Amino acid sequence: RRGEGYPGRLRCRGQSLQGREVARHIPEHKTFTVPDGTLLTSYMRKYLLFTIIAMAATLSANAQSLDKMQWFNEPEYYRIKNGTLEMDVPAQTDYWRIAHYGFTVDDGPFLYTTVGGEFEAKIKVSGDYKVRFDQAGMMIRQDHENYVKFGIEFVDGKFNISTVVTHRTSDWSVIELKEPVPYLWLKAVRRLDAIELFYSFDDKEYIMMRTLWMQDNCPLQVGPVAACPDGQGFKAVFSDFKVKHLPDRRRLEWLKNN
């Protein structure tokens, strides 16, 4: 409809159009008018369509960016800019249930997006670790009794790649590093009822650190997490967070055989 709409959303016969739908409503060899009165020929048609599709793709990507995600235990100070999250991790915070220590805590800052089905998630983590148990990494969480957190944890003056798996009660495993590292890449791959955990120093070679059970066919919360159980807080930085959908293996097998 002449004089209505804008690039990325055109109106035709009272309906809002996006992306490839526009192509069906723009004559192939005629001119048409955009809001500022400019006449566009058919030679510009493909360019306009490409621009609209690119804009739609950008909006879709931004919908999964850090600033669109939700907080559980939002920290007092944090900043999200250019795909990087910086936060002051609050003192006396942690995630743990019952085992060994006898207490349950569920109060560390966790920024998450909810993901269904099978997926691969990656993130880059660094921190100004200071005292025992300072930690930063990724969490995958079903609820307060079922989750995994993994990443860097500072214990007895050493950097450790740490994993806590919780199914009603928590367990803890560590891989001690010989020297401090400036950052660490983390990757999780969910397939059926299992999650595989990996770490990397360069985002090229990934080393498996653990496989764990997690209920399948159940949405999970995924994202950066940090905690400071013993200290007065520290600064943590997260970047390059990505979640990639993976086709369901059972469905692929059914499609193959039917």
Backbone as CSV, one residue per row, in Angstrom:
resi,resn,N_x,N_y,N_z,CA_x,CA_y,CA_z,C_x,C_y,C_z
1,ARG,0.855,-1.187,0.000,0.000,0.000,0.000,0.888,1.232,0.000
2,ARG,0.660,2.137,-0.947,1.523,3.297,-1.118,1.513,4.178,0.135
3,GLY,2.756,4.600,0.518,2.878,5.533,1.624,2.875,4.889,2.983
4,GLU,2.762,3.564,3.083,2.773,2.905,4.380,3.968,1.977,4.471
5,GLY,4.328,1.603,5.691,5.391,0.632,5.916,6.752,1.273,5.966
6,TYR,7.800,0.438,6.151,9.180,0.878,6.176,10.041,-0.323,5.872
7,PRO,11.306,-0.134,5.474,12.171,-1.282,5.141,12.206,-2.266,6.299
8,GLY,11.932,-3.522,6.016,11.882,-4.550,7.053,10.451,-4.913,7.377
9,ARG,9.480,-4.027,7.055,8.068,-4.355,7.265,7.232,-3.524,6.291
10,LEU,6.663,-4.149,5.292,5.792,-3.472,4.348,4.364,-3.904,4.604
11,ARG,3.431,-3.034,4.232,2.031,-3.364,4.422,1.359,-3.474,3.063
12,CYS,0.509,-4.494,2.927,-0.196,-4.696,1.666,-1.573,-5.253,1.987
13,ARG,-2.587,-4.563,1.567,-3.954,-4.988,1.826,-4.204,-5.191,3.315
14,GLY,-3.590,-4.287,4.097,-3.849,-4.304,5.532,-3.063,-5.334,6.300
15,GLN,-2.163,-6.084,5.632,-1.401,-7.123,6.311,0.064,-6.739,6.397
16,SER,0.711,-7.102,7.523,2.125,-6.830,7.713,2.938,-7.910,7.036
17,LEU,3.932,-7.501,6.253,4.736,-8.456,5.499,6.189,-8.351,5.894
18,GLN,6.894,-9.500,5.953,8.310,-9.519,6.269,9.033,-10.478,5.348
19,GLY,10.358,-10.233,5.184,11.224,-11.186,4.496,10.727,-11.536,3.105
20,ARG,10.688,-12.850,2.804,10.388,-13.308,1.465,8.928,-13.055,1.064
21,GLU,8.052,-12.817,2.041,6.664,-12.527,1.699,6.561,-11.293,0.816
22,VAL,7.474,-10.347,0.981,7.434,-9.110,0.207,7.493,-9.402,-1.285
23,ALA,8.244,-10.412,-1.689,8.463,-10.707,-3.103,7.158,-10.977,-3.834
24,ARG,6.197,-11.544,-3.135,4.944,-11.889,-3.795,4.055,-10.667,-4.034
25,HIS,4.413,-9.526,-3.435,3.565,-8.350,-3.529,4.251,-7.183,-4.237
26,ILE,5.424,-7.399,-4.812,6.125,-6.356,-5.559,6.169,-6.763,-7.026
27,PRO,5.517,-6.046,-7.922,5.539,-6.386,-9.348,6.965,-6.453,-9.874
28,GLU,7.202,-7.370,-10.765,8.559,-7.631,-11.238,9.098,-6.495,-12.102
29,HIS,8.230,-5.820,-12.861,8.725,-4.802,-13.796,7.973,-3.487,-13.644
30,LYS,7.585,-3.141,-12.462,6.906,-1.885,-12.231,7.608,-1.118,-11.124
31,THR,7.305,0.182,-11.052,7.857,0.992,-9.980,6.893,1.039,-8.821
32,PHE,7.433,1.335,-7.610,6.570,1.505,-6.445,7.201,2.546,-5.543
33,THR,6.430,3.029,-4.606,6.848,4.152,-3.782,7.052,3.740,-2.342
34,VAL,8.185,4.172,-1.740,8.442,3.959,-0.322,8.027,5.211,0.421
35,PRO,8.002,5.200,1.774,7.449,6.322,2.526,7.993,7.696,2.175
36,ASP,9.266,7.823,1.783,9.793,9.149,1.506,9.479,9.617,0.089
37,GLY,8.700,8.830,-0.647,8.275,9.242,-1.978,9.188,8.815,-3.094
38,THR,10.282,8.123,-2.803,11.249,7.707,-3.808,10.678,6.582,-4.664
39,LEU,10.822,6.687,-5.970,10.383,5.631,-6.860,11.499,4.603,-7.010
40,LEU,11.161,3.335,-6.829,12.135,2.267,-6.964,11.767,1.403,-8.163
41,THR,12.727,1.084,-8.976,12.492,0.240,-10.129,12.690,-1.209,-9.756
42,SER,12.378,-2.087,-10.692,12.512,-3.515,-10.444,13.957,-3.911,-10.201
43,TYR,14.913,-3.101,-10.696,16.318,-3.434,-10.481,16.707,-3.306,-9.007
44,MET,15.950,-2.477,-8.288,16.242,-2.294,-6.864,15.450,-3.274,-5.997
45,ARG,14.560,-4.006,-6.642,13.680,-4.908,-5.910,14.454,-5.953,-5.110
46,LYS,15.416,-6.599,-5.782,16.177,-7.651,-5.118,17.036,-7.092,-3.990
47,TYR,17.570,-5.884,-4.206,18.386,-5.256,-3.167,17.557,-4.986,-1.920
48,LEU,16.345,-4.448,-2.123,15.458,-4.163,-1.000,15.093,-5.440,-0.266
49,LEU,14.771,-6.479,-1.026,14.402,-7.754,-0.421,15.548,-8.326,0.393
50,PHE,16.763,-8.257,-0.175,17.941,-8.753,0.546,18.132,-8.003,1.853
51,THR,17.943,-6.672,1.805,18.106,-5.858,3.016,17.107,-6.248,4.083
52,ILE,15.858,-6.472,3.670,14.815,-6.847,4.631,15.144,-8.177,5.288
53,ILE,15.575,-9.158,4.483,15.915,-10.473,5.025,17.094,-10.370,5.983
54,ALA,18.092,-9.552,5.626,19.260,-9.388,6.499,18.868,-8.764,7.826
55,MET,17.969,-7.762,7.762,17.509,-7.126,8.993,16.766,-8.115,9.872
56,ALA,15.935,-8.940,9.269,15.184,-9.934,10.033,16.114,-10.935,10.688
57,ALA,17.169,-11.341,9.956,18.139,-12.283,10.519,18.874,-11.679,11.692
58,THR,19.205,-10.381,11.570,19.902,-9.701,12.662,19.044,-9.630,13.905
59,LEU,17.773,-9.292,13.725,16.864,-9.235,14.864,16.728,-10.585,15.515
60,SER,16.667,-11.661,14.697,16.563,-13.009,15.240,17.782,-13.370,16.066
61,ALA,18.989,-12.979,15.572,20.217,-13.283,16.306,20.267,-12.522,17.624
62,ASN,19.841,-11.229,17.590,19.869,-10.426,18.798,18.947,-10.964,19.873
63,ALA,17.882,-11.678,19.446,16.916,-12.206,20.406,17.564,-13.220,21.333
64,GLN,18.714,-13.791,20.946,19.412,-14.752,21.780,20.665,-14.143,22.417
65,SER,20.842,-12.837,22.320,22.018,-12.200,22.874,21.894,-12.066,24.380
66,LEU,23.015,-11.767,25.030,23.051,-11.705,26.486,22.051,-10.710,27.065
67,ASP,21.889,-9.569,26.407,21.007,-8.549,26.974,19.528,-8.894,26.833
68,LYS,19.209,-9.974,26.127,17.829,-10.435,26.021,17.534,-11.591,26.973
69,MET,18.538,-12.032,27.704,18.378,-13.181,28.591,17.862,-12.757,29.966
70,GLN,17.545,-13.739,30.805,16.929,-13.468,32.094,17.894,-13.761,33.244
71,TRP,17.744,-13.024,34.315,18.572,-13.227,35.506,17.874,-14.100,36.538
72,PHE,18.646,-14.974,37.138,18.293,-15.623,38.395,19.356,-15.156,39.391
73,ASN,18.960,-14.459,40.415,19.897,-13.822,41.358,20.738,-12.748,40.656
74,GLU,20.063,-11.727,40.167,20.735,-10.633,39.468,21.729,-9.932,40.393
75,PRO,22.980,-9.748,39.957,23.970,-9.070,40.806,23.709,-7.566,40.874
76,GLU,24.292,-6.926,41.869,24.089,-5.493,42.040,24.693,-4.701,40.885
77,TYR,25.880,-5.138,40.404,26.500,-4.453,39.278,26.861,-5.448,38.191
78,TYR,26.459,-5.117,36.958,26.902,-5.853,35.780,26.753,-4.944,34.573
79,ARG,27.450,-5.286,33.507,27.353,-4.532,32.270,27.412,-5.492,31.098
80,ILE,26.523,-5.278,30.133,26.524,-6.078,28.912,26.774,-5.134,27.739
81,LYS,27.849,-5.373,27.009,28.197,-4.516,25.881,28.944,-5.327,24.832
82,ASN,28.516,-5.197,23.589,29.168,-5.885,22.462,29.320,-7.383,22.702
83,GLY,28.284,-7.999,23.239,28.293,-9.443,23.431,29.127,-9.923,24.597
84,THR,29.548,-9.002,25.477,30.363,-9.367,26.644,29.638,-8.980,27.927
85,LEU,29.617,-9.893,28.878,29.032,-9.646,30.192,30.147,-9.494,31.213
86,GLU,30.172,-8.351,31.901,31.079,-8.131,33.016,30.237,-8.003,34.279
87,MET,30.641,-8.655,35.347,29.871,-8.560,36.581,30.768,-8.556,37.807
88,ASP,30.278,-7.912,38.861,30.871,-8.034,40.184,30.138,-9.174,40.883
89,VAL,30.833,-10.279,41.062,30.203,-11.453,41.664,29.964,-11.184,43.151
90,PRO,28.740,-11.304,43.635,28.447,-10.996,45.036,29.135,-11.960,46.002
91,ALA,29.473,-11.448,47.170,30.105,-12.268,48.216,29.121,-13.268,48.796
92,GLN,29.675,-14.378,49.309,28.901,-15.392,50.019,27.766,-15.951,49.163
93,THR,28.095,-16.342,47.934,27.105,-16.933,47.026,27.628,-18.261,46.496
94,ASP,26.713,-19.178,46.172,27.148,-20.480,45.665,25.941,-21.282,45.194
95,TYR,26.242,-22.435,44.564,25.247,-23.450,44.227,25.736,-24.785,44.772
96,TRP,24.970,-25.372,45.684,25.340,-26.659,46.271,24.134,-27.224,47.006
97,ARG,24.031,-28.558,47.008,22.943,-29.203,47.741,23.463,-30.346,48.618
98,ILE,23.396,-30.167,49.879,23.426,-31.189,50.931,24.754,-31.915,51.105
99,ALA,25.224,-32.642,50.084,26.324,-33.597,50.232,27.556,-32.984,50.894
100,HIS,28.170,-33.755,51.783,29.435,-33.451,52.450,29.336,-32.293,53.449
101,TYR,28.798,-31.148,52.992,28.767,-29.966,53.850,27.498,-29.863,54.689
102,GLY,26.427,-30.483,54.242,25.193,-30.488,55.011,24.290,-29.290,54.781
103,PHE,24.660,-28.346,53.903,23.809,-27.183,53.646,23.394,-27.147,52.170
104,THR,22.393,-26.323,51.895,21.929,-26.101,50.527,21.917,-24.609,50.242
105,VAL,22.574,-24.190,49.153,22.574,-22.788,48.720,22.260,-22.739,47.228
106,ASP,21.581,-21.673,46.820,21.104,-21.554,45.451,21.018,-20.070,45.098
107,ASP,22.121,-19.341,45.315,22.016,-17.884,45.261,23.095,-17.174,44.446
108,GLY,23.809,-17.874,43.577,24.797,-17.227,42.716,24.137,-16.563,41.517
109,PRO,24.754,-15.521,40.942,24.203,-14.874,39.748,24.258,-15.803,38.532
110,PHE,23.127,-15.932,37.839,22.995,-16.845,36.708,22.146,-16.158,35.645
111,LEU,22.744,-15.906,34.482,22.050,-15.288,33.356,21.738,-16.375,32.335
112,TYR,20.464,-16.559,32.022,20.121,-17.753,31.247,19.133,-17.480,30.120
113,THR,19.170,-18.394,29.146,18.145,-18.531,28.134,17.601,-19.940,28.233
114,THR,16.345,-20.139,27.896,15.727,-21.458,27.999,15.782,-22.154,26.649
115,VAL,16.270,-23.391,26.648,16.500,-24.138,25.411,15.815,-25.498,25.510
116,GLY,15.069,-25.847,24.492,14.460,-27.167,24.418,15.198,-28.056,23.442
117,GLY,15.044,-29.353,23.591,15.656,-30.284,22.649,17.159,-30.411,22.823
118,GLU,17.815,-30.866,21.757,19.252,-31.094,21.797,19.991,-29.846,21.292
119,PHE,21.168,-29.596,21.866,21.872,-28.358,21.531,23.350,-28.455,21.871
120,GLU,24.096,-27.476,21.358,25.497,-27.257,21.733,25.611,-25.821,22.231
121,ALA,26.207,-25.643,23.406,26.388,-24.305,23.983,27.868,-24.074,24.255
122,LYS,28.336,-22.823,23.948,29.737,-22.467,24.186,29.815,-21.097,24.840
123,ILE,30.895,-20.892,25.604,31.125,-19.591,26.212,32.608,-19.448,26.560
124,LYS,33.081,-18.203,26.576,34.454,-17.889,26.978,34.406,-17.203,28.340
125,VAL,35.253,-17.659,29.264,35.165,-17.217,30.659,36.524,-16.750,31.164
126,SER,36.522,-15.661,31.919,37.727,-15.233,32.628,37.302,-14.553,33.925
127,GLY,38.251,-14.436,34.876,37.899,-13.823,36.149,39.123,-13.388,36.943
128,ASP,38.902,-12.449,37.817,39.940,-11.980,38.735,39.799,-12.747,40.051
129,TYR,40.082,-14.040,39.977,39.883,-14.922,41.128,40.845,-14.548,42.252
130,LYS,40.330,-14.549,43.486,41.134,-14.069,44.614,41.255,-15.070,45.750
131,VAL,40.144,-15.665,46.147,40.171,-16.530,47.333,39.531,-17.882,47.019
132,ARG,39.615,-18.766,47.987,39.138,-20.141,47.836,37.690,-20.202,47.339
133,PHE,37.488,-21.016,46.324,36.187,-21.319,45.736,35.632,-20.228,44.814
134,ASP,36.373,-19.145,44.561,35.922,-18.203,43.531,35.767,-18.970,42.222
135,GLN,34.668,-18.771,41.520,34.374,-19.609,40.345,33.543,-18.862,39.314
136,ALA,33.744,-19.235,38.041,32.970,-18.673,36.933,32.892,-19.708,35.823
137,GLY,31.731,-19.812,35.193,31.574,-20.813,34.143,30.207,-20.786,33.517
138,MET,29.719,-21.967,33.166,28.417,-22.135,32.541,27.553,-23.043,33.407
139,MET,26.266,-22.738,33.451,25.318,-23.603,34.144,24.255,-24.085,33.173
140,ILE,23.852,-25.341,33.355,22.713,-25.913,32.644,21.782,-26.445,33.722
141,ARG,20.569,-25.929,33.758,19.714,-26.122,34.927,18.288,-26.515,34.527
142,GLN,17.816,-27.584,35.116,16.417,-27.973,34.955,15.570,-27.333,36.054
143,ASP,16.040,-27.460,37.290,15.381,-26.834,38.438,16.383,-26.813,39.589
144,HIS,15.914,-26.463,40.796,16.828,-26.288,41.924,17.447,-27.593,42.418
145,GLU,16.919,-28.730,41.962,17.469,-30.023,42.376,18.223,-30.729,41.264
146,ASN,18.209,-30.163,40.059,18.844,-30.820,38.916,19.561,-29.783,38.044
147,TYR,20.890,-29.798,38.124,21.678,-28.847,37.346,23.136,-29.299,37.291
148,VAL,23.879,-28.681,36.363,25.331,-28.844,36.324,25.936,-27.455,36.132
149,LYS,27.002,-27.168,36.843,27.791,-25.959,36.630,29.237,-26.403,36.433
150,PHE,29.932,-25.756,35.482,31.322,-26.141,35.238,32.089,-24.932,34.731
151,GLY,33.392,-24.908,35.048,34.225,-23.783,34.644,35.500,-23.745,35.460
152,ILE,36.033,-22.536,35.672,37.235,-22.337,36.475,36.849,-22.142,37.940
153,GLU,37.582,-22.810,38.828,37.392,-22.600,40.262,38.768,-22.486,40.933
154,PHE,38.910,-21.480,41.762,40.173,-21.181,42.428,40.182,-21.881,43.793
155,VAL,41.084,-22.858,43.947,41.121,-23.645,45.187,42.564,-23.786,45.653
156,ASP,42.818,-23.391,46.889,44.154,-23.512,47.484,45.228,-22.870,46.613
157,GLY,44.910,-21.697,46.060,45.874,-20.947,45.271,46.109,-21.468,43.877
158,LYS,45.315,-22.426,43.418,45.503,-23.018,42.093,44.229,-22.935,41.271
159,PHE,44.404,-22.861,39.951,43.273,-22.879,39.037,42.857,-24.332,38.790
160,ASN,41.569,-24.577,38.882,41.026,-25.905,38.619,39.864,-25.796,37.640
161,ILE,39.773,-26.785,36.748,38.576,-26.914,35.928,37.611,-27.765,36.738
162,SER,36.511,-27.158,37.116,35.642,-27.725,38.139,34.262,-28.047,37.574
163,THR,33.670,-29.139,38.064,32.313,-29.517,37.682,31.525,-29.917,38.914
164,VAL,30.343,-29.352,39.061,29.405,-29.777,40.100,28.149,-30.278,39.412
165,VAL,27.804,-31.528,39.635,26.582,-32.126,39.103,25.628,-32.361,40.261
166,THR,24.396,-31.905,40.103,23.412,-32.026,41.165,22.159,-32.726,40.668
167,HIS,21.814,-33.824,41.308,20.530,-34.493,41.172,20.068,-34.776,42.595
168,ARG,19.356,-33.866,43.148,18.923,-33.809,44.552,20.084,-33.505,45.478
169,THR,21.203,-34.259,45.364,22.414,-33.908,46.099,23.542,-33.635,45.104
170,SER,24.543,-32.863,45.529,25.610,-32.438,44.630,26.851,-33.312,44.750
171,ASP,27.605,-33.413,43.641,28.963,-33.971,43.694,29.901,-32.995,43.011
172,TRP,31.192,-33.166,43.256,32.182,-32.201,42.772,33.402,-32.940,42.252
173,SER,33.876,-32.551,41.065,35.102,-33.116,40.511,35.945,-31.977,39.951
174,VAL,37.275,-32.131,39.996,38.175,-31.076,39.529,39.311,-31.648,38.694
175,ILE,39.816,-30.814,37.788,41.031,-31.090,37.032,41.988,-29.943,37.337
176,GLU,43.064,-30.231,38.038,43.989,-29.165,38.446,44.845,-28.726,37.268
177,LEU,44.969,-27.409,37.091,45.824,-26.853,36.056,47.196,-26.526,36.639
178,LYS,48.235,-26.746,35.852,49.593,-26.531,36.340,49.916,-25.057,36.531
179,GLU,49.242,-24.197,35.777,49.498,-22.763,35.884,48.212,-22.004,35.581
180,PRO,48.116,-20.749,36.008,46.917,-19.944,35.733,46.727,-19.738,34.228
181,VAL,45.485,-19.583,33.827,45.162,-19.296,32.426,44.362,-17.995,32.368
182,PRO,44.554,-17.192,31.312,43.839,-15.901,31.225,42.354,-16.068,30.968
183,TYR,41.982,-17.156,30.320,40.578,-17.425,30.029,40.413,-18.898,29.691
184,LEU,39.181,-19.335,29.625,38.878,-20.724,29.307,37.619,-20.770,28.461
185,TRP,37.638,-21.629,27.443,36.443,-21.884,26.643,35.741,-23.112,27.197
186,LEU,34.426,-23.044,27.278,33.622,-24.157,27.761,32.589,-24.537,26.708
187,LYS,32.322,-25.823,26.590,31.318,-26.302,25.632,30.515,-27.428,26.256
188,ALA,29.212,-27.406,26.027,28.330,-28.477,26.480,27.512,-28.959,25.296
189,VAL,27.382,-30.271,25.162,26.594,-30.856,24.081,25.527,-31.750,24.700
190,ARG,24.280,-31.389,24.491,23.169,-32.204,25.004,22.655,-33.100,23.899
191,ARG,22.683,-34.403,24.155,22.161,-35.397,23.238,21.299,-36.373,24.035
192,LEU,20.019,-36.489,23.653,19.086,-37.383,24.351,19.111,-37.092,25.849
193,ASP,19.446,-38.095,26.679,19.418,-37.887,28.134,20.819,-37.684,28.719
194,ALA,21.755,-37.233,27.904,23.126,-37.040,28.378,23.653,-35.665,27.956
195,ILE,24.534,-35.118,28.778,25.241,-33.880,28.447,26.739,-34.153,28.541
196,GLU,27.457,-33.836,27.479,28.911,-33.969,27.467,29.527,-32.593,27.692
197,LEU,30.519,-32.530,28.561,31.181,-31.275,28.902,32.608,-31.265,28.374
198,PHE,33.032,-30.116,27.822,34.362,-29.971,27.246,34.973,-28.642,27.684
199,TYR,36.305,-28.580,27.638,36.996,-27.312,27.847,38.086,-27.151,26.802
200,SER,38.492,-25.892,26.584,39.521,-25.596,25.590,40.256,-24.336,26.000
201,PHE,41.515,-24.241,25.611,42.309,-23.038,25.863,42.376,-22.116,24.649
202,ASP,41.848,-22.604,23.490,41.979,-21.819,22.261,40.743,-21.850,21.364
203,ASP,39.660,-22.484,21.804,38.431,-22.629,21.019,38.655,-23.457,19.756
204,LYS,39.716,-24.251,19.741,39.986,-25.127,18.603,40.015,-26.588,19.035
205,GLU,40.888,-26.884,19.980,40.978,-28.254,20.497,40.215,-28.343,21.819
206,TYR,39.160,-29.155,21.819,38.338,-29.324,23.017,38.603,-30.682,23.666
207,ILE,38.682,-30.671,24.973,38.971,-31.881,25.752,37.746,-32.221,26.593
208,MET,37.294,-33.464,26.494,36.138,-33.866,27.284,36.512,-33.975,28.754
209,MET,35.658,-33.450,29.616,35.906,-33.509,31.046,34.887,-34.351,31.795
210,ARG,33.689,-34.520,31.207,32.691,-35.305,31.929,31.469,-35.546,31.044
211,THR,30.779,-36.659,31.315,29.462,-36.940,30.755,28.508,-37.171,31.914
212,LEU,27.321,-36.591,31.835,26.367,-36.722,32.940,24.966,-36.944,32.414
213,TRP,24.115,-37.468,33.267,22.719,-37.680,32.917,21.919,-36.415,33.197
214,MET,20.970,-36.116,32.282,20.002,-35.050,32.519,18.723,-35.450,31.797
215,GLN,17.609,-35.282,32.456,16.328,-35.683,31.888,16.144,-35.132,30.483
216,ASP,15.811,-36.019,29.534,15.597,-35.548,28.168,14.163,-35.062,27.988
217,ASN,13.904,-34.474,26.816,12.585,-33.921,26.489,12.081,-32.963,27.556
218,CYS,12.998,-32.171,28.089,12.669,-31.212,29.126,13.468,-29.935,28.863
219,PRO,12.827,-28.768,28.799,13.568,-27.524,28.572,14.588,-27.272,29.683
220,LEU,15.725,-26.696,29.301,16.793,-26.401,30.255,17.177,-24.922,30.162
221,GLN,17.593,-24.375,31.291,18.129,-23.017,31.339,19.641,-23.096,31.157
222,VAL,20.184,-22.262,30.267,21.603,-22.332,29.910,22.201,-20.931,29.907
223,GLY,23.407,-20.784,30.503,24.061,-19.485,30.444,25.201,-19.338,31.428
224,PRO,25.804,-18.148,31.493,26.935,-17.896,32.385,26.508,-17.867,33.850
225,VAL,27.408,-18.369,34.714,27.152,-18.414,36.151,28.443,-18.113,36.892
226,ALA,28.336,-17.573,38.083,29.515,-17.304,38.911,29.109,-17.399,40.375
227,ALA,30.109,-17.576,41.235,29.840,-17.652,42.671,31.110,-17.313,43.442
228,CYS,30.901,-16.843,44.676,32.012,-16.470,45.556,31.667,-16.924,46.977
229,PRO,31.815,-18.221,47.266,31.370,-18.753,48.557,32.120,-18.202,49.770
230,ASP,33.424,-17.994,49.655,34.239,-17.628,50.820,34.671,-16.176,50.880
231,GLY,34.764,-15.525,49.720,35.365,-14.193,49.661,34.379,-13.052,49.718
232,GLN,34.893,-11.871,49.353,34.106,-10.651,49.360,33.725,-10.211,47.949
233,GLY,33.816,-11.136,47.023,33.446,-10.850,45.651,34.641,-10.684,44.732
234,PHE,34.415,-10.803,43.444,35.462,-10.616,42.435,34.801,-10.282,41.107
235,LYS,35.605,-9.912,40.130,35.085,-9.571,38.812,35.208,-10.771,37.860
236,ALA,34.138,-11.015,37.120,34.126,-12.095,36.134,33.666,-11.543,34.795
237,VAL,34.191,-12.117,33.711,33.868,-11.664,32.358,33.481,-12.873,31.505
238,PHE,32.398,-12.721,30.744,31.911,-13.787,29.865,31.689,-13.212,28.474
239,SER,32.041,-13.978,27.461,31.827,-13.510,26.085,31.616,-14.695,25.159
240,ASP,31.244,-14.386,23.912,31.104,-15.394,22.848,30.137,-16.509,23.231
241,PHE,29.070,-16.147,23.923,28.075,-17.153,24.291,27.216,-17.497,23.078
242,LYS,27.124,-18.780,22.778,26.347,-19.241,21.630,25.624,-20.541,21.983
243,VAL,24.413,-20.663,21.501,23.668,-21.915,21.613,23.238,-22.325,20.212
244,LYS,23.619,-23.524,19.803,23.283,-24.025,18.469,22.349,-25.226,18.586
245,HIS,21.233,-25.156,17.886,20.279,-26.261,17.886,20.869,-27.480,17.178
246,LEU,20.624,-28.664,17.745,21.021,-29.915,17.121,19.767,-30.744,16.851
247,PRO,19.657,-31.345,15.669,18.475,-32.154,15.358,18.330,-33.317,16.338
248,ASP,17.103,-33.599,16.723,16.840,-34.686,17.656,17.204,-36.032,17.021
249,ARG,18.004,-36.809,17.700,18.492,-38.073,17.135,17.375,-39.079,16.918
250,ARG,16.432,-39.138,17.849,15.336,-40.099,17.688,14.490,-39.748,16.470
251,ARG,14.228,-38.469,16.282,13.433,-38.042,15.134,14.170,-38.307,13.828
252,LEU,15.496,-38.067,13.803,16.268,-38.349,12.609,16.221,-39.821,12.248
253,GLU,16.287,-40.675,13.261,16.223,-42.123,13.025,14.865,-42.513,12.485
254,TRP,13.803,-41.899,13.031,12.447,-42.206,12.532,12.306,-41.766,11.089
255,LEU,12.793,-40.544,10.761,12.691,-40.051,9.401,13.460,-40.941,8.430
256,LYS,14.560,-41.459,8.904,15.377,-42.328,8.050,14.656,-43.612,7.695
257,ASN,13.847,-44.103,8.608,13.208,-45.406,8.433,11.751,-45.314,7.980
258,ASN,11.264,-44.107,7.754,9.855,-43.953,7.380,9.697,-43.044,6.160
